[in-house]
Coordinates of C-alpha atoms in Angstrom, one line a residue:
Chain A
D1 CA 0.6 -0.1 0.0
V2 CA 1.3 4.1 -0.9
V3 CA 2.3 5.0 2.9
M4 CA 1.6 8.6 3.1
T5 CA 2.9 10.8 6.0
Q6 CA 2.1 13.7 7.5
S7 CA 4.1 16.2 9.6
P8 CA 3.8 17.8 12.2
L9 CA 1.2 15.5 13.5
S10 CA 0.4 18.5 15.8
L11 CA 0.2 22.3 15.3
P12 CA -0.3 24.8 17.3
V13 CA -1.3 28.0 15.6
T14 CA -2.3 31.2 17.0
L15 CA -5.4 33.3 15.4
G16 CA -4.6 35.6 12.4
Q17 CA -1.8 33.2 11.7
P18 CA -0.8 30.6 8.2
A19 CA -0.1 27.7 8.9
S20 CA 1.5 24.8 6.4
I21 CA 1.0 21.1 6.6
S22 CA 2.8 18.6 4.5
C23 CA 2.2 15.1 3.3
R24 CA 4.5 13.1 1.1
S25 CA 3.7 9.9 -0.6
S26 CA 5.9 6.5 -1.1
Q27 CA 5.0 6.2 -4.4
S28 CA 3.8 9.3 -7.0
L29 CA 0.1 10.0 -6.9
V30 CA -0.1 10.7 -10.5
Y31 CA -2.2 8.6 -12.7
S32 CA -2.7 7.6 -15.8
D33 CA -5.0 10.3 -17.4
G34 CA -1.6 12.8 -15.9
N35 CA -4.2 14.0 -13.5
T36 CA -2.5 13.7 -9.1
L37 CA -5.0 12.6 -7.1
L38 CA -4.7 13.8 -3.8
S39 CA -7.3 15.2 -1.5
W40 CA -6.7 16.9 2.0
F41 CA -10.1 16.7 4.5
Q42 CA -11.0 18.2 7.3
Q43 CA -12.7 16.0 10.4
R44 CA -13.8 18.6 13.4
P45 CA -14.8 16.8 16.5
G46 CA -17.6 14.6 16.6
Q47 CA -18.0 15.3 12.9
S48 CA -16.9 12.8 9.6
P49 CA -14.3 13.8 7.8
R50 CA -15.0 17.2 5.3
R51 CA -12.8 17.5 2.0
L52 CA -11.5 20.3 1.5
L53 CA -9.6 20.5 -1.7
Y54 CA -9.2 17.6 -5.0
K55 CA -6.7 16.7 -7.0
V56 CA -4.1 18.5 -4.7
S57 CA -4.8 22.3 -5.3
N58 CA -8.7 22.4 -5.9
R59 CA -11.1 23.6 -2.9
D60 CA -15.0 22.1 -3.1
S61 CA -17.3 24.1 -3.0
G62 CA -18.2 26.3 0.3
V63 CA -14.0 26.1 1.4
P64 CA -13.0 29.7 2.2
D65 CA -10.1 30.4 -0.2
R66 CA -7.5 30.6 3.2
F67 CA -7.1 27.1 2.3
S68 CA -4.9 26.0 -0.6
G69 CA -2.8 23.0 -1.8
S70 CA -0.1 22.7 -3.9
G71 CA 2.5 19.7 -4.4
S72 CA 3.1 17.2 -7.2
G73 CA 4.5 13.3 -7.3
T74 CA 5.2 12.9 -4.2
D75 CA 5.2 15.7 -2.3
F76 CA 2.0 18.0 -1.4
T77 CA 1.2 20.4 1.1
L78 CA -1.4 22.4 2.3
K79 CA -1.7 25.4 3.8
I80 CA -4.1 28.3 5.2
S81 CA -3.2 31.8 4.7
R82 CA -4.9 32.9 8.2
V83 CA -6.2 30.7 11.0
E84 CA -9.9 30.9 12.1
A85 CA -11.4 29.2 15.3
E86 CA -13.3 26.8 13.4
D87 CA -10.0 25.5 11.6
V88 CA -9.7 23.2 14.8
G89 CA -9.1 19.9 13.6
V90 CA -7.5 17.4 12.1
F91 CA -6.3 17.8 9.0
Y92 CA -5.5 14.8 6.6
C93 CA -4.4 14.2 3.3
M94 CA -5.3 10.8 0.7
Q95 CA -4.4 9.8 -2.0
G96 CA -6.6 8.5 -4.6
T97 CA -4.3 6.9 -7.4
Y98 CA -3.8 3.7 -5.6
W99 CA -6.6 0.9 -3.9
P100 CA -6.5 1.0 -1.4
W101 CA -7.3 4.4 -0.4
T102 CA -4.7 5.9 2.1
F103 CA -4.8 8.2 4.1
G104 CA -1.7 10.6 6.8
Q105 CA -2.0 9.5 10.1
G106 CA -3.5 12.6 10.6
T107 CA -1.9 16.2 11.9
K108 CA -4.1 17.9 14.7
V109 CA -4.6 21.9 14.4
E110 CA -5.2 23.7 17.9
I111 CA -5.6 27.2 18.9
E112 CA -2.7 28.5 21.1
Chain B
E1 CA -28.9 16.8 -1.1
V2 CA -27.2 14.1 -1.2
Q3 CA -27.3 12.6 1.9
L4 CA -25.4 9.1 2.9
V5 CA -27.1 7.4 6.5
E6 CA -25.2 3.9 8.0
S7 CA -27.0 1.7 10.2
G8 CA -26.5 -1.6 11.8
G9 CA -23.9 -0.8 14.0
G10 CA -23.7 -1.8 17.3
W11 CA -22.0 -4.9 19.8
V12 CA -20.5 -7.9 19.0
Q13 CA -18.5 -10.9 20.3
P14 CA -15.4 -11.8 18.2
G15 CA -15.8 -14.2 15.9
E16 CA -19.6 -13.0 15.1
S17 CA -21.3 -11.2 11.9
L18 CA -22.4 -8.2 11.3
R19 CA -24.2 -6.3 8.3
L20 CA -23.7 -2.5 7.6
S21 CA -26.2 -1.0 6.0
C22 CA -25.3 2.4 4.0
A23 CA -29.0 4.7 2.8
T24 CA -28.4 7.2 0.3
S25 CA -30.7 10.1 -1.6
G26 CA -30.2 12.8 -3.1
F27 CA -28.3 11.8 -5.9
T28 CA -28.1 8.5 -9.1
F29 CA -27.4 6.5 -7.3
S30 CA -26.4 4.0 -9.9
T31 CA -23.6 6.2 -11.6
Y32 CA -21.3 6.1 -9.1
R33 CA -18.6 4.3 -7.0
M34 CA -18.9 3.6 -2.8
H35 CA -16.8 2.8 -0.6
W36 CA -16.6 1.9 3.1
V37 CA -14.0 3.8 5.9
R38 CA -13.3 3.0 9.1
Q39 CA -11.9 4.6 12.2
A40 CA -10.4 3.0 14.4
P41 CA -11.0 5.5 18.3
G42 CA -9.1 8.0 18.5
R43 CA -6.7 6.5 15.1
G44 CA -6.8 7.3 11.6
L45 CA -8.9 6.8 8.8
E46 CA -8.5 3.3 7.0
S47 CA -10.0 2.2 3.8
V48 CA -12.0 -0.7 3.8
A49 CA -14.3 -2.1 0.6
T50 CA -15.2 -0.6 -2.3
I51 CA -17.9 -1.6 -5.1
I52 CA -18.1 0.5 -8.6
S53 CA -20.7 1.7 -10.0
N54 CA -23.1 -1.3 -11.3
G55 CA -22.0 -3.4 -8.7
D56 CA -19.5 -5.9 -10.7
S57 CA -16.2 -4.7 -9.6
T58 CA -15.2 -4.9 -5.7
A59 CA -11.3 -4.7 -4.0
Y60 CA -10.7 -4.6 -0.2
G61 CA -8.4 -3.6 2.3
N62 CA -5.5 -6.2 3.0
S63 CA -6.9 -6.3 7.0
V64 CA -10.4 -7.1 5.9
K65 CA -9.7 -9.5 3.1
G66 CA -11.9 -12.9 2.5
R67 CA -14.0 -11.7 5.9
F68 CA -15.7 -8.5 4.9
T69 CA -18.5 -8.0 1.7
I70 CA -19.8 -5.3 0.0
S71 CA -22.5 -5.3 -2.2
R72 CA -25.4 -2.2 -2.9
D73 CA -28.5 -2.4 -4.4
S74 CA -29.9 -0.1 -7.1
S75 CA -33.2 -1.0 -6.0
K76 CA -33.0 0.6 -3.0
N77 CA -30.0 3.3 -3.6
T78 CA -28.4 0.9 -0.5
V79 CA -24.9 0.4 -0.3
Y80 CA -23.7 -3.1 2.6
L81 CA -21.3 -3.9 4.1
Q82 CA -21.2 -7.9 5.5
M83 CA -18.3 -8.5 8.1
G84 CA -17.3 -11.8 9.4
S85 CA -14.7 -13.1 11.6
L86 CA -15.2 -9.7 13.3
K87 CA -12.0 -8.9 15.3
P88 CA -11.1 -6.8 18.3
E89 CA -9.0 -4.7 15.9
D90 CA -11.8 -4.2 13.4
M91 CA -14.2 -1.6 16.6
A92 CA -14.2 1.0 14.9
V93 CA -16.7 3.5 13.4
Y94 CA -17.9 2.8 9.6
Y95 CA -17.4 5.7 7.4
C96 CA -20.3 5.4 3.7
A97 CA -18.2 7.5 1.4
R98 CA -18.7 8.6 -2.6
E99 CA -16.3 8.9 -4.9
D100 CA -16.8 11.4 -7.2
Q101 CA -15.1 12.0 -10.7
T102 CA -11.7 13.5 -9.0
G103 CA -10.9 10.2 -7.7
S104 CA -11.9 11.3 -4.0
A105 CA -14.8 11.1 -1.9
D106 CA -16.7 14.2 -1.6
Y107 CA -20.2 12.4 0.8
W108 CA -19.6 11.2 3.7
G109 CA -22.1 9.3 5.7
Q110 CA -22.4 10.2 10.1
G111 CA -21.0 7.0 10.3
T112 CA -22.0 4.1 12.7
L113 CA -20.4 2.5 15.7
V114 CA -19.2 -1.0 15.9
T115 CA -17.7 -2.8 18.6
V116 CA -16.3 -6.1 19.1
S117 CA -15.5 -7.5 22.4
S118 CA -16.1 -10.3 24.5

């Protein structure tokens, strides 16, 4: 299985400040059609995961533009330009290029 | 509005079986691949099983292969997960998820808790 490695696993942040999460895969995530199937999810306490970004950098409907994604091949990054209180939770990267889907360990974002 | 509603979770003893259901609405069920993803208490997310839109092909995570079976009923817009020979390590919240054209899960259910303990 493709191993997804996130860092850091815990991220204390100050309101209004930027935050960044790294995700690395053990294999290239470029699919046969040329797309890179890397997604980011947020899971707030007690809730189901909610997708924020798909194919590396495409925001889902309703996702604030303070969330952005970048990267290619095996190295990816989620950035929050200015953290807000509602951003607390655990963030996961996920690869959909290979079966089974695999997820990073999760990065817990909390407000300092 | 797209909705995925899981049911069927509960407490079982090791070695027993359980069937989960995921009732869907708000979209054309027969055109989407569906997934089961689980999350052990305090842990991360793990893919369990997937089934293509017409039900003709399935795939499983290594930890459940040979014990779990995913299926779907287009007349009921429902996907199922038949779980057998349950182990304590199968204890988790089981989520149903819809895969969209981006190779990712765009909608998730609220989850159903499966507890395996003697």
